Coordinates of C-alpha atoms and ligand atoms in Angstrom, one line a residue:
M22 CA 0.0 0.0 0.0
T23 CA 3.0 2.3 -0.2
T24 CA 3.0 4.9 -2.8
P25 CA 5.3 4.2 -5.8
A26 CA 8.2 6.7 -6.1
S27 CA 7.9 9.2 -8.9
P28 CA 9.9 12.3 -9.9
T29 CA 9.1 15.3 -7.7
P30 CA 8.3 18.4 -9.7
A31 CA 10.3 21.6 -9.2
A32 CA 8.6 24.1 -6.9
S33 CA 7.9 26.4 -9.9
D34 CA 5.8 23.6 -11.6
I35 CA 3.6 23.0 -8.6
D36 CA 0.1 24.5 -8.7
L37 CA -2.0 23.9 -5.5
S38 CA -5.0 25.5 -7.3
Q39 CA -5.2 22.7 -9.8
Q40 CA -7.7 20.0 -8.8
D41 CA -5.4 17.4 -10.5
F42 CA -2.8 18.1 -7.8
W43 CA -5.1 16.9 -5.1
A44 CA -5.7 13.7 -7.1
L45 CA -2.0 12.8 -6.9
P46 CA -1.0 9.9 -4.6
L47 CA -0.3 11.2 -1.1
G48 CA 3.4 10.5 -1.3
E49 CA 3.7 12.8 -4.4
R50 CA 1.8 15.5 -2.8
H51 CA 4.0 15.4 0.3
A52 CA 7.1 15.5 -1.8
A53 CA 5.8 18.6 -3.6
F54 CA 5.1 20.3 -0.3
A55 CA 8.7 19.4 0.8
E56 CA 9.9 21.3 -2.3
L57 CA 7.7 24.3 -1.4
R58 CA 9.1 24.3 2.1
K59 CA 12.6 24.8 0.7
L60 CA 11.7 28.2 -0.8
N61 CA 12.8 31.4 0.9
A62 CA 9.3 32.9 1.0
P63 CA 5.8 31.6 1.0
P64 CA 4.8 30.6 -2.5
Y65 CA 2.0 32.6 -4.2
F66 CA -0.8 30.9 -6.3
A67 CA -3.6 32.2 -8.4
D68 CA -7.1 31.4 -7.2
P69 CA -8.6 28.2 -8.5
Q70 CA -10.8 28.8 -11.5
T71 CA -14.4 28.1 -10.7
P72 CA -17.7 29.9 -11.7
L73 CA -18.2 30.2 -7.9
T74 CA -15.2 32.4 -7.6
I75 CA -15.7 36.0 -6.7
E76 CA -12.7 37.2 -8.7
G77 CA -9.9 36.9 -6.1
Q78 CA -6.3 38.0 -6.1
G79 CA -4.7 34.6 -5.3
Y80 CA -3.1 33.5 -2.0
Y81 CA 0.1 32.8 -0.2
A82 CA 0.6 29.1 0.9
L83 CA 2.0 29.1 4.4
V84 CA 3.8 25.8 4.3
N85 CA 6.3 26.1 7.2
H86 CA 5.5 25.4 10.8
A87 CA 6.8 28.8 11.9
D88 CA 4.5 30.7 9.5
V89 CA 1.4 28.7 10.4
L90 CA 2.1 29.4 14.1
E91 CA 2.6 33.1 13.6
A92 CA -0.6 33.5 11.5
S93 CA -2.6 31.5 14.1
R94 CA -1.3 33.6 17.0
H95 CA -2.1 37.0 15.4
P96 CA -5.8 36.9 14.5
D97 CA -5.8 40.8 14.6
T98 CA -3.6 40.7 11.5
F99 CA -4.6 37.3 10.1
S100 CA -8.4 37.5 10.1
S101 CA -11.0 34.8 9.6
A102 CA -13.9 37.1 8.8
R103 CA -13.6 36.8 5.0
G104 CA -13.9 33.0 5.4
A105 CA -11.7 30.4 6.9
T106 CA -12.7 27.2 5.0
S107 CA -12.7 28.3 1.4
V108 CA -9.9 29.6 -0.8
V109 CA -12.3 32.0 -2.6
D110 CA -14.7 34.4 -1.0
L111 CA -18.1 32.7 -1.1
P112 CA -21.3 34.3 -2.5
S113 CA -23.4 35.9 0.3
E114 CA -26.2 33.2 0.0
F115 CA -23.7 30.8 1.7
N116 CA -23.7 32.9 4.9
E117 CA -27.2 31.7 5.7
Y118 CA -25.9 28.2 6.4
F119 CA -22.1 28.5 6.7
G120 CA -21.6 31.9 8.3
S121 CA -20.5 30.4 11.7
M122 CA -18.0 31.4 14.3
I123 CA -15.1 29.7 12.3
N124 CA -15.6 32.6 9.9
M125 CA -15.6 35.3 12.5
D126 CA -13.1 37.3 14.5
D127 CA -13.3 38.3 18.2
P128 CA -15.2 39.7 20.0
R129 CA -18.2 38.1 18.4
H130 CA -16.3 34.8 17.8
A131 CA -15.4 34.7 21.5
R132 CA -18.9 35.2 22.6
L133 CA -20.3 32.5 20.4
R134 CA -17.5 30.1 21.3
R135 CA -18.2 30.6 25.0
I136 CA -21.7 29.2 24.5
V137 CA -20.5 25.8 23.4
S138 CA -17.1 25.6 25.0
R139 CA -18.5 24.4 28.3
A140 CA -19.6 21.2 26.6
F141 CA -16.2 20.5 25.3
T142 CA -13.9 20.8 28.3
P143 CA -11.8 17.7 29.2
R144 CA -14.0 17.1 32.2
M145 CA -17.2 17.2 30.2
I146 CA -15.6 15.0 27.5
K147 CA -14.6 12.5 30.3
N148 CA -18.3 12.2 31.1
F149 CA -18.9 11.2 27.5
E150 CA -16.3 8.5 27.8
N151 CA -18.8 5.8 28.9
D152 CA -21.2 6.6 26.1
A153 CA -18.3 6.6 23.6
Q154 CA -17.1 3.3 25.1
R155 CA -20.6 1.7 24.7
A156 CA -20.9 3.1 21.2
A157 CA -17.5 1.7 20.2
A158 CA -18.4 -1.7 21.6
A159 CA -21.7 -1.8 19.7
I160 CA -19.9 -0.8 16.5
V161 CA -17.4 -3.7 16.9
D162 CA -20.3 -6.1 17.8
D163 CA -21.9 -5.2 14.4
L164 CA -18.6 -5.5 12.6
L165 CA -18.0 -9.0 14.0
A166 CA -21.5 -10.0 13.1
T167 CA -21.5 -8.6 9.6
G168 CA -17.9 -9.6 8.7
P169 CA -15.3 -7.5 7.0
G170 CA -16.3 -4.9 4.3
D171 CA -15.9 -1.1 4.1
F172 CA -14.1 0.1 7.2
V173 CA -15.4 3.7 6.7
S174 CA -19.1 2.9 6.7
Q175 CA -18.8 0.0 9.3
V176 CA -16.5 1.7 11.8
S177 CA -14.9 5.1 11.3
A178 CA -18.0 7.1 10.1
R179 CA -20.2 5.7 12.8
L180 CA -18.6 6.7 16.1
P181 CA -18.2 10.4 15.5
L182 CA -21.7 10.6 14.0
K183 CA -23.2 9.0 17.0
I184 CA -21.3 11.1 19.5
I185 CA -22.0 14.5 17.9
C186 CA -25.6 13.6 17.4
D187 CA -25.9 12.5 21.1
M188 CA -24.4 15.8 22.2
M189 CA -27.0 17.6 20.1
G190 CA -29.8 15.4 21.1
I191 CA -30.4 14.2 17.6
G192 CA -32.1 10.8 17.4
D193 CA -30.7 8.0 15.4
E194 CA -33.6 8.3 12.8
H195 CA -31.7 11.4 11.5
Y196 CA -28.2 9.9 11.3
E197 CA -28.4 8.9 7.7
M198 CA -29.5 12.4 6.6
V199 CA -26.9 14.1 8.8
L200 CA -24.2 12.0 7.3
R201 CA -25.3 12.5 3.8
N202 CA -25.5 16.2 4.1
T203 CA -22.2 16.7 5.9
N204 CA -20.6 14.6 3.2
T205 CA -22.1 16.9 0.6
I206 CA -20.9 20.0 2.4
L207 CA -17.3 18.8 2.7
A208 CA -17.1 16.9 -0.6
G209 CA -14.5 19.4 -2.0
G210 CA -14.7 18.6 -5.8
D211 CA -15.4 14.9 -5.4
P212 CA -17.8 13.7 -8.1
E213 CA -19.2 10.9 -5.8
F214 CA -21.0 13.6 -3.7
H215 CA -21.4 16.5 -6.1
S216 CA -22.4 17.2 -9.7
E217 CA -19.4 18.1 -11.8
D218 CA -21.4 21.0 -13.1
M219 CA -20.5 23.8 -10.7
E220 CA -23.9 25.5 -10.7
T221 CA -25.6 22.3 -9.8
A222 CA -23.0 21.5 -7.2
I223 CA -23.6 24.9 -5.5
G224 CA -27.3 24.1 -5.4
Q225 CA -26.5 20.7 -3.8
I226 CA -24.4 22.3 -1.1
L227 CA -27.0 24.9 -0.4
T228 CA -29.7 22.3 -0.2
A229 CA -27.6 20.2 2.2
G230 CA -27.2 23.3 4.3
A231 CA -31.0 24.0 4.1
D232 CA -31.8 20.4 5.1
L233 CA -29.6 20.6 8.2
A234 CA -31.0 24.0 9.0
G235 CA -34.5 22.6 8.8
L236 CA -33.5 19.8 11.2
V237 CA -32.1 22.1 13.8
T238 CA -35.1 24.5 13.5
S239 CA -37.6 21.7 14.1
L240 CA -35.6 20.2 16.9
A241 CA -35.3 23.6 18.6
A242 CA -39.0 24.1 18.2
E243 CA -39.8 20.7 19.7
R244 CA -37.7 21.7 22.8
E245 CA -39.4 25.0 23.2
G246 CA -40.5 25.0 26.9
N247 CA -38.9 21.6 27.4
R248 CA -35.2 22.4 27.4
G249 CA -32.8 19.5 27.8
D250 CA -29.0 19.6 28.5
D251 CA -28.2 19.0 24.9
L252 CA -26.4 21.5 22.7
I253 CA -29.4 22.4 20.6
S254 CA -31.3 23.5 23.7
A255 CA -28.2 25.5 24.8
L256 CA -27.8 27.2 21.4
A257 CA -31.5 28.0 21.1
T258 CA -31.6 29.8 24.4
A259 CA -28.1 31.3 24.2
N260 CA -27.9 35.0 24.8
V261 CA -25.2 36.7 22.7
D262 CA -24.8 40.5 23.0
G263 CA -28.2 40.6 24.7
E264 CA -29.9 38.8 21.9
L265 CA -31.0 35.3 21.0
L266 CA -29.3 33.7 18.0
T267 CA -31.2 34.3 14.8
S268 CA -32.4 31.2 13.0
A269 CA -29.6 31.6 10.5
E270 CA -27.0 31.9 13.3
L271 CA -28.4 28.8 15.0
A272 CA -28.3 26.9 11.7
S273 CA -24.7 27.9 10.9
F274 CA -23.6 27.0 14.4
F275 CA -25.3 23.6 14.2
I276 CA -23.9 22.9 10.8
L277 CA -20.4 23.8 11.9
L278 CA -20.6 21.4 14.8
V279 CA -22.0 18.5 12.9
V280 CA -19.7 18.9 9.9
A281 CA -16.5 19.5 12.0
G282 CA -17.4 16.8 14.4
N283 CA -18.0 14.1 11.8
E284 CA -15.6 14.3 8.9
T285 CA -12.4 15.0 10.7
T286 CA -12.4 12.2 13.3
R287 CA -13.7 9.8 10.7
T288 CA -10.7 10.7 8.5
A289 CA -8.3 10.2 11.4
L290 CA -9.7 6.8 12.2
S291 CA -9.7 5.6 8.6
H292 CA -6.1 6.6 8.1
A293 CA -5.1 5.1 11.4
L294 CA -6.1 1.7 10.1
V295 CA -4.0 2.2 7.0
Q296 CA -1.0 3.3 9.0
L297 CA -1.3 0.5 11.6
T298 CA -1.5 -2.0 8.6
D299 CA 1.5 -0.5 6.8
H300 CA 3.6 -0.3 9.9
P301 CA 3.3 -3.6 11.8
D302 CA 6.2 -2.5 14.1
Q303 CA 4.1 0.5 15.3
R304 CA 1.1 -1.6 15.7
D305 CA 3.0 -4.1 17.9
L306 CA 4.3 -1.3 20.0
L307 CA 0.8 0.0 20.5
V308 CA -0.8 -3.4 21.2
T309 CA 1.9 -4.5 23.7
D310 CA 1.3 -1.3 25.8
F311 CA -1.9 0.2 24.6
E312 CA -2.6 2.4 27.7
G313 CA 1.0 3.6 27.9
R314 CA 1.3 4.5 24.2
I315 CA -2.2 5.5 23.0
T316 CA -1.8 9.2 23.9
G317 CA 1.3 9.5 21.8
A318 CA -0.2 7.4 19.0
V319 CA -3.3 9.6 18.7
E320 CA -1.1 12.8 18.4
E321 CA 1.0 11.0 15.8
I322 CA -2.1 10.0 13.8
V323 CA -3.3 13.6 13.8
R324 CA 0.1 14.9 12.8
F325 CA 0.7 12.3 10.1
V326 CA -2.8 12.4 8.6
S327 CA -3.6 16.1 9.1
P328 CA -7.4 15.5 8.5
V329 CA -7.9 19.2 7.9
M330 CA -5.3 20.3 5.4
Y331 CA -5.6 24.0 5.6
M332 CA -7.5 27.0 7.0
R333 CA -7.6 30.4 5.4
R334 CA -6.8 33.9 6.8
S335 CA -6.9 37.4 5.3
L336 CA -4.6 40.2 6.2
T337 CA -6.2 43.2 7.9
K338 CA -3.2 45.4 7.5
D339 CA 0.3 45.4 6.0
A340 CA 2.7 43.3 8.1
V341 CA 6.1 41.7 8.0
V342 CA 6.0 38.1 9.4
N343 CA 9.1 35.9 9.6
G344 CA 10.8 38.3 7.2
H345 CA 8.1 38.3 4.6
Q346 CA 6.1 41.4 3.6
Y347 CA 2.3 40.9 3.4
R348 CA -0.2 43.6 2.3
A349 CA -3.6 44.4 3.7
G350 CA -6.1 42.2 1.8
D351 CA -3.7 39.4 1.0
K352 CA -5.0 35.9 1.5
C353 CA -3.1 33.1 3.2
L354 CA -3.7 29.4 3.4
L355 CA -2.3 27.8 6.6
F356 CA -1.3 24.4 5.4
Y357 CA -1.3 22.3 8.6
W358 CA -0.5 19.2 6.7
S359 CA 2.8 20.7 5.4
A360 CA 3.7 22.4 8.7
N361 CA 3.2 18.9 10.3
R362 CA 6.0 17.6 8.0
D363 CA 8.3 20.5 8.5
E364 CA 11.8 19.0 8.7
S365 CA 13.1 21.9 10.8
V366 CA 10.6 20.9 13.6
F367 CA 10.2 17.1 13.1
G368 CA 13.7 16.3 11.9
P369 CA 14.8 14.0 9.1
G370 CA 12.3 11.3 10.1
T371 CA 9.3 13.6 9.5
D372 CA 7.8 11.2 6.9
R373 CA 8.0 8.3 9.4
F374 CA 4.9 7.3 11.2
D375 CA 6.2 7.0 14.8
I376 CA 3.8 6.6 17.6
T377 CA 6.6 7.2 20.2
R378 CA 7.5 10.6 18.7
S379 CA 8.2 13.1 21.4
P380 CA 8.0 16.0 21.5
N381 CA 5.2 16.2 18.8
P382 CA 4.3 19.9 18.5
H383 CA 1.9 19.3 15.5
V384 CA -0.7 21.8 14.4
G385 CA -3.2 19.2 13.2
F386 CA -5.9 20.9 15.5
G387 CA -4.6 24.3 14.4
G388 CA -1.9 26.5 15.8
A389 CA -2.5 28.1 19.2
G390 CA -5.0 30.9 18.7
P391 CA -8.7 31.7 19.2
H392 CA -9.9 29.2 16.6
F393 CA -7.9 26.2 18.0
C394 CA -10.1 23.1 17.4
L395 CA -13.0 23.1 19.9
G396 CA -13.4 19.4 19.5
A397 CA -9.7 18.4 20.1
H398 CA -10.3 16.7 23.4
L399 CA -13.4 14.9 22.1
A400 CA -11.6 13.7 19.0
R401 CA -8.7 12.4 21.0
R402 CA -11.2 10.4 23.3
E403 CA -13.1 9.1 20.3
I404 CA -9.9 7.9 18.5
T405 CA -8.7 6.3 21.7
V406 CA -11.9 4.3 22.6
M407 CA -12.4 3.2 19.0
L408 CA -8.8 1.9 18.6
R409 CA -8.9 0.3 22.1
E410 CA -12.0 -1.6 21.3
L411 CA -10.9 -2.6 17.8
L412 CA -7.4 -3.8 18.7
H413 CA -8.6 -5.7 21.7
R414 CA -11.5 -7.5 20.0
V415 CA -10.4 -7.7 16.4
P416 CA -6.6 -7.9 16.8
D417 CA -5.9 -8.9 13.2
I418 CA -8.1 -6.2 11.6
R419 CA -6.2 -4.6 8.7
A420 CA -6.7 -2.5 5.6
A421 CA -7.1 -4.8 2.7
G422 CA -6.7 -2.6 -0.3
E423 CA -6.0 1.0 -1.5
P424 CA -8.1 3.6 0.2
D425 CA -10.6 5.4 -2.0
R426 CA -9.6 9.0 -1.4
L427 CA -11.8 12.1 -1.3
L428 CA -10.8 14.5 -4.1
S429 CA -10.4 17.6 -1.9
S430 CA -7.7 20.2 -1.0
F431 CA -9.4 20.8 2.4
I432 CA -10.1 17.4 4.0
N433 CA -7.6 14.5 3.6
G434 CA -10.6 12.2 3.5
I435 CA -11.0 8.5 2.8
K436 CA -14.4 7.6 1.3
H437 CA -14.1 3.8 1.3
L438 CA -11.5 1.4 2.7
P439 CA -11.7 -2.3 2.3
C440 CA -10.8 -4.1 5.6
D441 CA -10.2 -7.7 6.5
F442 CA -9.9 -9.9 9.6
G443 CA -10.4 -13.5 10.7
Ligands
HEM13 C1 -9.1 14.5 14.4 C2 -10.2 15.3 14.5 C3 -10.1 16.8 14.2 C4 -9.2 17.6 13.6 C5 -7.9 17.2 12.9 C6 -9.7 19.0 13.7 C7 -9.0 20.1 13.2 C8 -9.5 21.4 13.3 C9 -8.7 22.5 12.8 C10 -7.4 22.5 12.0 C11 -9.5 23.6 13.1 C12 -9.1 25.1 12.8 C13 -8.1 25.6 13.8 C14 -7.7 27.1 13.6 O1 -8.3 27.7 12.7 O2 -6.8 27.5 14.4 C15 -10.6 23.2 13.8 C16 -11.6 24.0 14.3 C17 -12.8 23.5 14.8 N1 -13.1 22.2 15.2 FE1 -12.0 20.6 14.9 N2 -10.9 19.0 14.3 C18 -11.2 17.7 14.7 C19 -12.3 17.2 15.4 C20 -13.4 18.1 15.8 C21 -14.5 17.6 16.5 C22 -14.8 16.2 17.0 C23 -15.3 18.7 16.7 C24 -16.6 18.6 17.4 C25 -17.6 19.3 17.2 C26 -14.6 19.8 16.1 C27 -15.1 21.1 16.1 C28 -14.4 22.2 15.7 C29 -14.9 23.6 15.7 C30 -16.3 24.0 16.2 C31 -13.9 24.4 15.2 C32 -14.0 25.9 15.0 C33 -13.5 26.6 16.2 C34 -13.5 28.1 16.2 O3 -13.6 28.7 15.1 O4 -13.4 28.7 17.3 N3 -13.5 19.4 15.6 N4 -10.6 21.8 13.9

């Protein structure tokens, strides 16, 4: 399952805005980013060409660890308000469903984040541990009963979906529609989930947003006068700046949480099986001392995989950062997955999957800053309980073929992954 070696293009031949680049095997993409990291200044790319594009001016790719950290730490200069999850500025109709706190700066971002952050503290997540444990056990029961098939649908998609839906108080009758719509929203340019006609694809994404918004609106209405301790009740009654959230704000918040909570952890778990299959020595290390090594293993999975490959920032003013001059209005993509392979931080073995790596200052959950992943503790717990359950009860589970990868520059996703055991 290792990627065949092929010649690495010169930095000047690399174009991160071409969809074809993101269809290359992972090894080739990593080699290309290694070339970009050798440059003296952040490389600049024209915006991808799409009918969706509000004519933009291109972007800098921040590929080094130090640049990603600096941009994350200075949100007053590197703003999220023009959008954090899309290279291009999106048309205003997207704000109705996708204008959430990830696309805001403080102080409004901080006020919104406070509403949900109490649900995501390590102590609260610890309370979820038993639920997660039970859910992981049920997933493995089903896997053993059904037999090997597609690891993504049988295992890695199921746990994050159940956990985030439980937190929201969403019943299992809605799981299929939540999963389908979050897949559509984060499909990048993958034709399995979108039409290849951009106008149609935009319609599909907006419909997915509208369907999820409809779900949260009806659930919030059901809980009117009968509030539970779930997140939808908390959001529906949250008071921000002396006002309740509007229905569009409630919808965007909900969509952010379900999308971010689903696709990322699923991606980490799917890649984890690939890596533990490709690296039997690392698997042995983990199995022989699971409790002693799992914390480091989870961090290494997140570093090595980098489920979220970039976030965007826009410059609010002229600034010189790490010796490079930026101008007000410039766009930057913070490439976490390149920073996570930066040789100056992770040494010559940066491309090695090493669950004992220490220190491991990866930026897979973002650099330190106000937008640092809200779900990081939760994701770590989910990956831990799922791997514990799998490796104890299905010790010979392995990836049994090439992963079917998502065509996306944003999520390092795996759509399908054949697995085998027994
Ligand atoms: C392995 C799994 C995950 C990875 C790799 C990941 C990665 C990230 C990254 C890179 C960011 C942006 C950080 C920044 O801009 O500085 C982010 C933000 C966020 N993540 Fe995660 N995430 C994961 C799991 C989760 C889960 C389970 C949730 C649960 C709901 C979640 C919720 C969020 C939210 C709400 C934000 C936006 C925070 C803000 O703007 O203040 N994530 N995540």
